[in-house]
Amino acid sequence: MISKHNLRTLQELRFNGRYSTSISSGPLGREGSRKARCAELLRYRSNLLGSDLRITNFGGGNTSSKLEQADPLDGQPKQVLWVKGSGGDLGSIKRSGFATLYLEKLLALEGIYRGVNLEDEMVDMYPLCTFGNNPVAASIDTPLHAFLPFPHVDHLHPDWGIALAASANGKTKMEEFNRKFGHKLVWLPWQRPGFELGMMLKKIVEETPGCDGVVLGGHGLFTWARHNVNLISTRSPSSISLGSSSKITPTLQVIILVETDS
Ligand SMILES: [Zn+2]
């Protein structure tokens, strides 16, 4: 699926000048350095995604990583969701633009959720899940990232993805896309972003082993990766017709990054 020519190395990314090697090698301690490197990769990935208008329209979308960090209160390791804060632009976001939240606390909110008609009350809970002294406000898309059980999640609004997601025959065309390009995207009917959509994403991923992305009807895309080191960009070689006169040329996977613990 991933051929040599579409695998861009970290070396090339450094050459492009936007990845901070000083942070990746880090003057901080071992733990601090690793955390800073992972957060920096999230920032860098976000800037790359946001700077290519084929991948997302201006300001559109948000990104996240689930990172292990020492709890400042007791020193114990905790899973922390780093997710783009409310507002702002992916192409220019800095590390200071991400909200940080205890993942465990976010996931526990499912236990007090009273249903779609009261989903807005959950927004008041997000600040109570903040990790560290971070003033960045979590967006209403936060549960969408929290409840997808993958370390690195991207939610994007590419023009082609919106065209697909908003087409009457979008689900059929997504299935054609899957057959043609070897993906396993699943279709989720439109649902307003919020806690309910987080629950729906969790459910559809549990029910569809091996799926590698979600098309949100009338909205956009969710894609993810388990690892965060080599930047992978697969561009589809041909177009899919949506009807008599309109075509889309998907640029999927787009960027799903980078990891290594080595
Ligand atoms: Zn969106």
XYZ file of N, CA and C and ligand atoms in Angstrom:
787
model
N 0.836 -1.218 0.000
C 0.000 0.000 0.000
C 0.869 1.265 0.000
N 1.888 1.187 0.846
C 2.753 2.367 0.927
C 4.025 2.085 0.143
N 4.214 2.772 -0.946
C 5.393 2.504 -1.746
C 6.503 3.468 -1.361
N 7.702 3.133 -1.878
C 8.872 3.902 -1.475
C 8.732 5.392 -1.793
N 8.170 5.668 -2.976
C 8.164 7.064 -3.392
C 7.204 7.928 -2.588
N 6.235 7.298 -1.905
C 5.355 8.165 -1.129
C 5.647 8.105 0.367
N 6.771 7.534 0.703
C 7.187 7.535 2.094
C 8.253 8.601 2.278
N 7.897 9.652 2.962
C 8.854 10.731 3.176
C 9.505 10.542 4.525
N 10.776 10.684 4.558
C 11.481 10.388 5.800
C 11.541 11.594 6.710
N 11.802 11.301 7.965
C 11.937 12.375 8.937
C 13.078 13.303 8.534
N 14.099 12.699 7.895
C 15.223 13.497 7.412
C 14.735 14.589 6.458
N 13.860 14.196 5.546
C 13.335 15.174 4.593
C 12.522 16.244 5.295
N 11.792 15.826 6.324
C 10.973 16.786 7.044
C 11.858 17.810 7.733
N 12.944 17.330 8.294
C 13.878 18.265 8.932
C 14.438 19.216 7.899
N 14.710 18.647 6.733
C 15.272 19.474 5.674
C 14.306 20.594 5.317
N 13.015 20.288 5.399
C 12.021 21.310 5.100
C 11.974 22.400 6.154
N 12.659 22.175 7.252
C 12.924 23.266 8.161
C 11.861 23.594 9.185
N 10.852 22.727 9.340
C 9.799 23.109 10.266
C 9.737 22.173 11.471
N 10.627 21.209 11.514
C 10.651 20.307 12.651
C 11.820 20.693 13.535
N 11.556 20.884 14.807
C 12.592 21.390 15.689
C 13.487 20.269 16.204
N 14.690 20.178 15.666
C 15.606 19.135 16.133
C 16.077 19.421 17.554
N 16.087 20.683 17.934
C 16.544 20.984 19.286
C 15.557 20.407 20.305
N 14.287 20.384 19.930
C 13.308 19.796 20.838
C 13.347 18.288 20.747
N 13.561 17.762 19.552
C 13.543 16.313 19.433
C 14.719 15.679 20.165
N 15.832 16.352 20.208
C 16.959 15.772 20.947
C 16.975 16.276 22.381
N 16.483 17.492 22.561
C 16.101 18.021 23.835
C 17.105 18.221 24.938
N 17.173 19.386 25.514
C 18.011 19.628 26.670
C 17.313 19.201 27.961
N 16.060 18.743 27.851
C 15.319 18.370 29.046
C 15.759 16.989 29.515
N 15.237 16.568 30.642
C 15.519 15.221 31.112
C 14.903 14.194 30.178
N 15.172 12.907 30.438
C 14.711 11.855 29.528
C 13.192 11.908 29.328
N 12.449 11.952 30.437
C 10.986 11.983 30.352
C 10.512 13.263 29.684
N 11.054 14.380 30.130
C 10.642 15.665 29.571
C 10.962 15.747 28.101
N 12.102 15.189 27.728
C 12.516 15.233 26.337
C 11.579 14.426 25.453
N 11.203 13.262 25.935
C 10.327 12.406 25.148
C 8.954 13.068 24.987
N 8.443 13.610 26.073
C 7.152 14.277 26.024
C 7.193 15.460 25.047
N 8.281 16.237 25.170
C 8.410 17.406 24.305
C 8.517 16.981 22.847
N 9.238 15.887 22.609
C 9.401 15.421 21.233
C 8.058 14.977 20.661
N 7.283 14.218 21.455
C 5.988 13.745 20.981
C 5.041 14.913 20.720
N 5.034 15.872 21.628
C 4.162 17.041 21.449
C 4.613 17.850 20.244
N 5.914 17.919 20.052
C 6.443 18.661 18.909
C 6.063 17.983 17.594
N 6.060 16.652 17.598
C 5.640 15.933 16.398
C 4.165 16.191 16.101
N 3.364 16.284 17.133
C 1.940 16.610 16.938
C 1.805 18.008 16.338
N 2.534 18.934 16.884
C 2.497 20.314 16.371
C 2.944 20.343 14.911
N 4.001 19.621 14.645
C 4.568 19.607 13.298
C 3.610 18.954 12.297
N 3.061 17.811 12.697
C 2.076 17.132 11.851
C 0.888 18.047 11.560
N 0.438 18.757 12.590
C -0.709 19.655 12.434
C -0.394 20.762 11.432
N 0.802 21.326 11.521
C 1.200 22.394 10.599
C 1.272 21.874 9.165
N 1.793 20.650 9.003
C 1.874 20.078 7.652
C 0.480 19.859 7.081
N -0.387 19.290 7.883
C -1.756 19.043 7.417
C -2.449 20.350 7.060
N -2.295 21.328 7.941
C -3.005 22.585 7.755
C -2.434 23.456 6.660
N -1.212 23.152 6.228
C -0.595 24.005 5.217
C -0.870 23.511 3.799
N -1.541 22.396 3.655
C -1.841 21.860 2.330
C -3.358 21.889 2.140
N -3.822 22.798 1.299
C -5.270 22.971 1.152
C -5.948 21.808 0.434
N -5.158 20.881 -0.108
C -5.776 19.664 -0.635
C -6.180 18.745 0.508
N -5.528 18.941 1.649
C -5.737 18.035 2.772
C -6.786 18.568 3.737
N -6.783 19.861 3.958
C -7.894 20.442 4.718
C -8.079 21.891 4.299
N -9.324 22.349 4.326
C -9.545 23.742 3.973
C -9.073 24.647 5.107
N -9.020 25.935 4.871
C -8.384 26.835 5.834
C -9.026 26.727 7.211
N -8.177 26.548 8.197
C -8.654 26.502 9.579
C -9.421 25.249 9.920
N -9.685 24.412 8.919
C -10.597 23.296 9.141
C -9.962 22.103 9.796
N -10.622 21.605 10.800
C -10.216 20.348 11.392
C -9.431 20.497 12.671
N -9.104 19.370 13.237
C -8.283 19.348 14.448
C -7.549 18.016 14.569
N -6.519 18.028 15.370
C -5.616 16.883 15.483
C -5.387 16.569 16.958
N -4.939 15.345 17.216
C -4.661 14.997 18.613
C -3.643 13.873 18.703
N -3.001 13.780 19.852
C -2.174 12.630 20.211
C -2.444 12.297 21.673
N -2.377 11.014 21.978
C -2.520 10.574 23.372
C -1.121 10.216 23.868
N -0.642 10.997 24.784
C 0.741 10.870 25.229
C 0.793 10.488 26.705
N 1.811 9.737 27.065
C 1.980 9.401 28.479
C 2.834 10.467 29.154
N 2.342 10.993 30.247
C 3.086 12.015 30.981
C 2.984 11.753 32.472
N 3.983 12.232 33.184
C 3.961 12.110 34.642
C 2.985 13.132 35.219
N 2.111 12.646 36.082
C 1.138 13.535 36.711
C 1.863 14.500 37.647
N 1.663 15.806 37.477
C 2.361 16.755 38.358
C 1.939 16.622 39.819
N 0.796 15.987 40.065
C 0.318 15.864 41.447
C 0.970 14.709 42.197
N 1.169 13.586 41.501
C 1.720 12.425 42.227
C 2.860 11.727 41.487
N 3.239 12.235 40.320
C 4.362 11.651 39.583
C 4.023 10.381 38.826
N 2.798 9.914 38.943
C 2.414 8.673 38.266
C 2.175 8.928 36.771
N 2.493 7.922 35.930
C 2.249 8.113 34.491
C 0.759 8.152 34.181
N 0.371 9.096 33.354
C -1.027 9.239 32.962
C -1.120 9.403 31.445
N -2.191 8.911 30.891
C -2.470 9.151 29.468
C -3.097 10.539 29.340
N -2.468 11.372 28.524
C -2.933 12.749 28.375
C -3.324 12.987 26.911
N -4.538 13.462 26.721
C -4.979 13.810 25.372
C -4.531 15.233 25.052
N -3.675 15.347 24.055
C -3.308 16.655 23.502
C -4.192 16.853 22.282
N -5.020 17.869 22.305
C -5.943 18.080 21.188
C -6.013 19.580 20.878
N -6.068 19.878 19.597
C -6.111 21.291 19.197
C -7.206 22.003 19.976
N -6.857 23.155 20.526
C -7.815 23.925 21.308
C -8.885 24.551 20.442
N -9.851 25.141 21.095
C -10.971 25.753 20.394
C -10.485 26.917 19.516
N -10.949 26.968 18.284
C -10.551 28.039 17.367
C -9.152 27.807 16.812
N -8.653 28.803 16.076
C -7.287 28.701 15.563
C -7.194 27.923 14.268
N -5.978 27.830 13.784
C -5.713 27.282 12.456
C -4.632 26.209 12.562
N -4.890 25.059 11.962
C -3.924 23.957 12.039
C -2.571 24.329 11.432
N -2.629 25.095 10.339
C -1.402 25.406 9.614
C -0.407 26.230 10.412
N -0.895 26.955 11.414
C 0.015 27.824 12.170
C -0.010 27.544 13.669
N -0.689 26.510 14.071
C -0.802 26.241 15.515
C 0.575 25.972 16.127
N 0.741 26.425 17.351
C 1.960 26.133 18.107
C 1.611 25.129 19.209
N 2.642 24.645 19.884
C 2.350 23.679 20.952
C 1.451 24.291 22.013
N 1.576 25.592 22.188
C 0.766 26.269 23.203
C -0.709 26.371 22.792
N -1.041 25.928 21.584
C -2.426 25.987 21.125
C -3.219 24.719 21.397
N -2.581 23.749 22.039
C -3.265 22.481 22.310
C -3.790 22.435 23.739
N -5.009 21.935 23.873
C -5.532 21.633 25.202
C -4.947 20.301 25.650
N -4.772 20.135 26.950
C -4.264 18.867 27.497
C -5.245 18.388 28.560
N -5.678 17.149 28.411
C -6.703 16.640 29.328
C -6.378 15.200 29.755
N -6.726 14.870 31.000
C -6.592 13.482 31.440
C -7.536 12.620 30.602
N -6.972 11.647 29.892
C -7.819 10.792 29.061
C -8.781 9.977 29.925
N -8.266 9.483 31.030
C -9.093 8.653 31.912
C -10.342 9.420 32.373
N -10.169 10.683 32.706
C -11.311 11.478 33.173
C -12.299 11.731 32.042
N -11.765 12.005 30.851
C -12.655 12.212 29.707
C -13.491 10.966 29.429
N -12.829 9.807 29.437
C -13.546 8.568 29.121
C -14.587 8.251 30.197
N -14.290 8.663 31.425
C -15.238 8.404 32.519
C -16.519 9.227 32.376
N -16.476 10.283 31.566
C -17.674 11.111 31.379
C -18.824 10.323 30.755
N -18.477 9.243 30.066
C -19.528 8.396 29.487
C -20.506 7.945 30.581
N -19.971 7.760 31.789
C -20.790 7.277 32.902
C -21.827 8.280 33.388
N -21.610 9.566 33.116
C -22.598 10.560 33.571
C -23.374 11.172 32.407
N -23.097 10.694 31.204
C -23.751 11.241 30.011
C -25.240 10.873 30.033
N -26.093 11.898 29.836
C -27.537 11.664 29.954
C -28.253 11.624 28.611
N -27.497 11.567 27.536
C -28.139 11.412 26.232
C -28.048 12.649 25.364
N -28.380 12.442 24.085
C -28.144 13.450 23.063
C -28.868 14.772 23.345
N -30.028 14.715 23.962
C -30.771 15.960 24.224
C -30.103 16.829 25.277
N -29.203 16.229 26.044
C -28.502 16.976 27.093
C -26.993 16.991 26.852
N -26.588 16.746 25.605
C -25.150 16.613 25.364
C -24.380 17.913 25.621
N -25.062 19.056 25.486
C -24.341 20.314 25.683
C -23.850 20.492 27.120
N -24.489 19.844 28.071
C -24.030 19.984 29.453
C -22.650 19.343 29.646
N -22.262 18.466 28.740
C -20.959 17.809 28.865
C -19.805 18.789 28.616
N -20.082 19.841 27.861
C -19.029 20.812 27.535
C -18.451 21.435 28.811
N -19.297 21.606 29.818
C -18.818 22.186 31.083
C -17.893 21.237 31.843
N -17.903 19.988 31.461
C -17.063 18.998 32.146
C -15.617 19.003 31.639
N -15.423 19.447 30.394
C -14.082 19.342 29.808
C -13.023 20.113 30.597
N -13.329 21.354 31.040
C -12.287 22.061 31.809
C -11.904 21.330 33.095
N -12.832 20.524 33.622
C -12.541 19.784 34.856
C -11.593 18.616 34.616
N -11.376 18.299 33.347
C -10.472 17.202 32.991
C -9.083 17.710 32.608
N -8.839 18.982 32.766
C -7.570 19.571 32.322
C -6.378 18.955 33.044
N -5.359 18.643 32.267
C -4.089 18.141 32.815
C -3.126 19.316 32.902
N -2.579 19.519 34.089
C -1.607 20.594 34.263
C -2.272 21.961 34.262
N -1.450 22.960 34.338
C -1.946 24.331 34.410
C -2.052 24.908 33.001
N -2.993 24.374 32.233
C -3.109 24.735 30.825
C -4.412 25.506 30.595
N -4.328 26.770 30.228
C -5.542 27.579 30.063
C -6.256 27.387 28.730
N -5.712 26.561 27.830
C -6.326 26.421 26.502
C -7.676 25.703 26.617
N -8.707 26.305 26.043
C -10.053 25.720 26.115
C -10.187 24.538 25.164
N -10.732 23.445 25.669
C -10.988 22.273 24.827
C -12.193 22.559 23.932
N -12.123 22.115 22.705
C -13.210 22.388 21.757
C -14.317 21.342 21.895
N -15.437 21.599 21.203
C -16.535 20.630 21.250
C -16.171 19.338 20.534
N -15.071 19.329 19.777
C -14.629 18.106 19.103
C -13.786 17.210 20.019
N -13.508 17.656 21.221
C -12.642 16.888 22.127
C -13.104 15.439 22.330
N -14.401 15.183 22.585
C -14.790 13.781 22.795
C -14.618 12.925 21.545
N -14.630 13.542 20.366
C -14.456 12.763 19.135
C -13.060 12.160 19.113
N -12.090 12.911 19.593
C -10.711 12.420 19.659
C -10.524 11.457 20.828
N -11.144 11.793 21.957
C -10.946 10.970 23.155
C -11.475 9.555 22.961
N -12.634 9.436 22.334
C -13.285 8.124 22.264
C -12.859 7.294 21.061
N -12.032 7.830 20.190
C -11.427 6.989 19.151
C -10.182 6.358 19.774
N -10.117 5.033 19.849
C -9.069 4.364 20.632
C -7.749 4.232 19.876
N -7.250 5.359 19.374
C -5.997 5.346 18.612
C -5.101 6.469 19.122
N -3.799 6.223 19.111
C -2.891 7.225 19.691
C -2.862 8.557 18.944
N -3.051 8.525 17.630
C -2.917 9.758 16.846
C -4.130 9.871 15.919
N -4.878 10.947 16.074
C -6.139 11.100 15.340
C -6.156 12.449 14.622
N -6.583 12.410 13.356
C -6.737 13.647 12.589
C -8.182 13.766 12.121
N -8.751 14.928 12.330
C -10.092 15.213 11.806
C -9.950 16.371 10.831
N -10.230 16.094 9.563
C -9.945 17.081 8.520
C -11.150 17.330 7.629
N -11.102 18.482 6.982
C -12.165 18.885 6.064
C -11.578 19.153 4.678
N -11.090 18.143 3.985
C -10.637 18.398 2.611
C -11.839 18.653 1.716
N -11.649 19.478 0.707
C -12.771 19.764 -0.188
C -13.325 18.479 -0.799
N -12.415 17.571 -1.188
C -12.909 16.343 -1.813
C -13.707 15.515 -0.806
N -13.246 15.537 0.460
C -13.931 14.760 1.491
C -15.312 15.327 1.788
N -15.412 16.656 1.779
C -16.712 17.289 2.017
C -17.651 16.964 0.852
N -17.093 17.025 -0.377
C -17.914 16.701 -1.550
C -18.445 15.274 -1.454
N -17.560 14.374 -1.055
C -17.978 12.976 -0.905
C -19.014 12.848 0.210
N -18.711 13.475 1.342
C -19.561 13.322 2.523
C -20.933 13.964 2.329
N -20.998 14.960 1.443
C -22.251 15.688 1.263
C -23.041 15.207 0.049
N -22.520 14.220 -0.670
C -23.213 13.744 -1.871
C -24.300 12.738 -1.510
N -25.383 12.773 -2.296
C -26.471 11.829 -2.053
C -25.977 10.392 -2.189
N -25.021 10.186 -3.096
C -24.489 8.830 -3.292
C -23.131 8.669 -2.592
N -22.886 9.473 -1.559
C -21.580 9.477 -0.909
C -21.170 8.129 -0.346
N -22.092 7.442 0.299
C -21.733 6.157 0.921
C -21.341 5.132 -0.147
N -22.105 5.118 -1.236
C -21.777 4.208 -2.335
C -20.411 4.543 -2.917
N -20.137 5.840 -3.065
C -18.856 6.256 -3.636
C -17.704 5.998 -2.665
N -17.970 6.109 -1.376
C -16.935 5.762 -0.393
C -16.584 4.282 -0.517
N -17.590 3.454 -0.726
C -17.328 2.013 -0.884
C -16.532 1.757 -2.158
N -16.829 2.525 -3.203
C -16.045 2.428 -4.450
C -14.598 2.839 -4.182
N -14.449 3.907 -3.425
C -13.110 4.374 -3.045
C -12.356 3.278 -2.292
N -13.022 2.641 -1.351
C -12.388 1.567 -0.577
C -11.906 0.442 -1.486
N -12.764 0.037 -2.429
C -12.389 -1.062 -3.332
C -11.219 -0.651 -4.217
N -11.272 0.569 -4.681
C -10.287 1.041 -5.662
C -8.919 1.273 -5.026
N -8.916 1.781 -3.807
C -7.645 2.189 -3.206
C -7.241 1.369 -1.984
N -7.997 0.302 -1.717
C -7.595 -0.613 -0.650
C -7.748 -0.054 0.757
N -8.715 0.812 0.957
C -8.975 1.323 2.303
C -10.209 0.656 2.899
N -10.400 0.911 4.174
C -11.593 0.397 4.844
C -12.232 1.536 5.648
N -12.661 2.546 4.909
C -13.375 3.650 5.553
C -14.795 3.200 5.878
N -15.328 3.748 6.952
C -16.728 3.472 7.265
C -17.510 4.783 7.244
N -18.797 4.665 7.040
C -19.674 5.829 6.883
C -20.497 6.020 8.153
N -20.508 7.238 8.646
C -21.335 7.565 9.808
C -22.282 8.680 9.382
N -23.576 8.460 9.504
C -24.518 9.513 9.105
C -24.269 10.797 9.883
N -24.678 11.919 9.315
C -24.407 13.213 9.932
C -24.901 13.265 11.362
N -24.048 13.792 12.209
C -24.426 14.070 13.591
C -23.656 15.301 14.012
N -24.353 16.222 14.630
C -23.717 17.450 15.108
C -22.523 17.101 15.997
N -21.360 17.773 15.817
C -20.203 17.489 16.685
C -20.559 17.723 18.154
N -20.179 16.787 18.980
C -20.484 16.864 20.404
C -20.293 15.495 21.029
N -20.769 15.345 22.232
C -20.524 14.090 22.966
C -21.183 12.893 22.273
N -22.374 13.108 21.727
C -23.071 12.003 21.058
C -22.252 11.471 19.891
N -21.643 12.375 19.130
C -20.826 11.932 17.996
C -19.611 11.142 18.497
N -19.067 11.537 19.638
C -17.977 10.760 20.241
C -18.415 9.334 20.544
N -19.621 9.200 21.077
C -20.165 7.864 21.365
C -20.362 7.059 20.082
N -20.832 7.745 19.033
C -21.073 7.059 17.757
C -19.767 6.583 17.121
N -18.720 7.424 17.229
C -17.417 7.029 16.673
C -16.864 5.821 17.421
N -16.972 5.864 18.730
C -16.494 4.735 19.547
C -17.191 3.439 19.116
N -18.501 3.532 18.953
C -19.302 2.339 18.634
C -18.959 1.793 17.246
N -18.850 2.671 16.273
C -18.654 2.171 14.907
C -17.257 1.547 14.752
N -16.290 2.083 15.489
C -14.950 1.494 15.436
C -14.934 0.129 16.129
N -15.652 0.024 17.225
C -15.749 -1.278 17.911
C -16.430 -2.316 17.025
N -17.402 -1.859 16.243
C -18.179 -2.794 15.416
C -17.530 -3.090 14.071
N -16.457 -2.370 13.742
C -15.838 -2.533 12.421
C -14.338 -2.745 12.562
N -13.925 -3.948 12.961
C -12.488 -4.193 13.134
C -11.725 -3.908 11.843
N -10.597 -3.268 11.977
C -9.742 -3.008 10.813
C -10.099 -1.756 10.034
N -11.143 -1.044 10.418
C -11.460 0.166 9.651
C -10.339 1.192 9.837
N -10.065 1.948 8.796
C -8.923 2.869 8.866
C -9.332 4.324 8.716
N -10.613 4.596 8.871
C -11.070 5.972 8.834
C -12.581 6.024 8.840
N -13.097 7.205 9.111
C -14.550 7.410 9.125
C -14.877 8.608 8.253
N -15.856 8.425 7.375
C -16.426 9.569 6.664
C -17.679 9.985 7.440
N -17.654 11.227 7.931
C -18.820 11.748 8.642
C -19.754 12.363 7.606
N -20.926 11.791 7.449
C -21.862 12.287 6.439
C -22.074 13.795 6.561
N -21.969 14.509 5.440
C -22.196 15.953 5.413
C -21.151 16.766 6.137
N -20.005 16.187 6.447
C -19.067 16.887 7.327
C -17.612 16.745 6.895
N -16.981 15.619 7.103
C -15.545 15.506 6.798
C -15.020 14.131 7.175
N -13.749 14.080 7.546
C -13.076 12.799 7.752
C -12.452 12.665 9.122
N -12.372 11.440 9.588
C -11.483 11.084 10.692
C -10.537 9.999 10.208
N -9.245 10.176 10.424
C -8.265 9.129 10.156
C -7.358 9.039 11.370
N -6.581 7.967 11.444
C -5.768 7.779 12.641
C -4.562 6.894 12.353
N -3.690 6.802 13.352
C -2.532 5.930 13.244
C -2.117 5.497 14.634
N -1.490 4.331 14.679
C -1.016 3.837 15.959
C 0.382 4.337 16.256
N 1.064 4.748 15.227
C 2.454 5.146 15.422
C 2.677 6.549 14.906
N 3.673 7.125 15.430
C 3.924 8.519 15.162
C 5.433 8.672 14.717
N 6.253 7.945 13.463
C 7.571 8.469 13.029
C 7.784 8.820 11.604
N 7.339 8.006 10.751
C 7.558 8.387 9.365
C 6.300 9.026 8.801
N 6.514 10.093 8.147
C 5.381 10.783 7.552
C 4.959 10.019 6.305
N 3.711 9.673 6.257
C 3.239 8.880 5.139
C 2.185 9.676 4.381
N 2.394 9.792 3.123
C 1.414 10.517 2.320
C 1.041 9.655 1.121
N -0.181 9.233 1.045
C -0.602 8.490 -0.128
C -1.589 9.325 -0.905
N -1.248 9.557 -2.124
C -2.148 10.335 -2.966
C -2.795 9.398 -3.960
N -4.056 9.454 -4.033
C -4.745 8.563 -4.935
C -4.429 8.939 -6.373
N -4.172 7.935 -7.223
C -3.723 8.218 -8.578
C -4.829 8.621 -9.533
N -6.063 8.474 -9.153
C -7.118 8.821 -10.103
C -8.341 9.334 -9.374
N -9.295 9.761 -10.155
C -10.480 10.409 -9.599
C -11.644 9.442 -9.492
N -12.600 9.841 -8.674
C -13.858 9.105 -8.591
C -14.955 10.064 -9.018
N -15.830 9.570 -9.875
C -16.921 10.417 -10.338
C -18.067 10.374 -9.336
N -18.560 11.556 -8.969
C -19.712 11.616 -8.069
C -21.016 11.691 -8.844
N -20.938 12.027 -10.099
C -22.153 12.163 -10.892
C -21.779 12.506 -12.306
N -22.701 13.075 -13.035
C -22.451 13.312 -14.456
C -21.336 14.321 -14.688
N -21.196 15.304 -13.803
C -20.212 16.334 -14.105
C -19.180 16.564 -13.005
N -19.380 15.990 -11.841
C -18.437 16.282 -10.761
C -17.560 15.077 -10.442
N -16.304 15.404 -10.133
C -15.336 14.365 -9.790
C -14.567 14.790 -8.562
N -14.080 13.821 -7.828
C -13.177 14.150 -6.734
C -11.892 13.374 -6.930
N -10.807 13.957 -6.490
C -9.523 13.266 -6.508
C -9.034 13.162 -5.068
N -9.291 12.050 -4.445
C -8.968 11.943 -3.022
C -7.471 12.024 -2.753
N -7.141 12.698 -1.710
C -5.763 12.737 -1.215
C -5.837 12.240 0.207
N -5.873 10.931 0.318
C -6.162 10.381 1.643
C -4.889 9.882 2.277
N -4.838 9.960 3.435
C -3.833 9.514 4.357
C -2.631 10.337 4.163
N -2.845 11.023 3.631
C -2.622 12.335 3.842
C -1.470 12.386 4.789
N -1.668 12.482 5.934
C -0.488 12.480 6.743
C -0.860 11.761 7.988
N -0.128 10.754 8.193
C -0.395 10.057 9.411
C 0.986 9.633 9.774
N 1.403 9.990 10.809
C 2.779 10.208 11.117
C 3.509 9.129 11.822
N 4.226 9.499 12.388
C 5.529 9.517 12.940
C 5.567 8.906 14.335
N 6.291 7.975 14.635
C 6.557 7.606 16.032
C 7.793 6.781 16.042
N 8.481 6.826 17.085
C 9.372 5.727 17.427
C 9.765 5.918 18.846
N 9.839 4.810 19.506
C 10.308 4.859 20.883
C 11.791 4.580 20.912
N 12.353 4.268 19.747
C 13.766 3.884 19.742
C 14.634 5.127 19.770
Zn -15.225 19.071 11.591
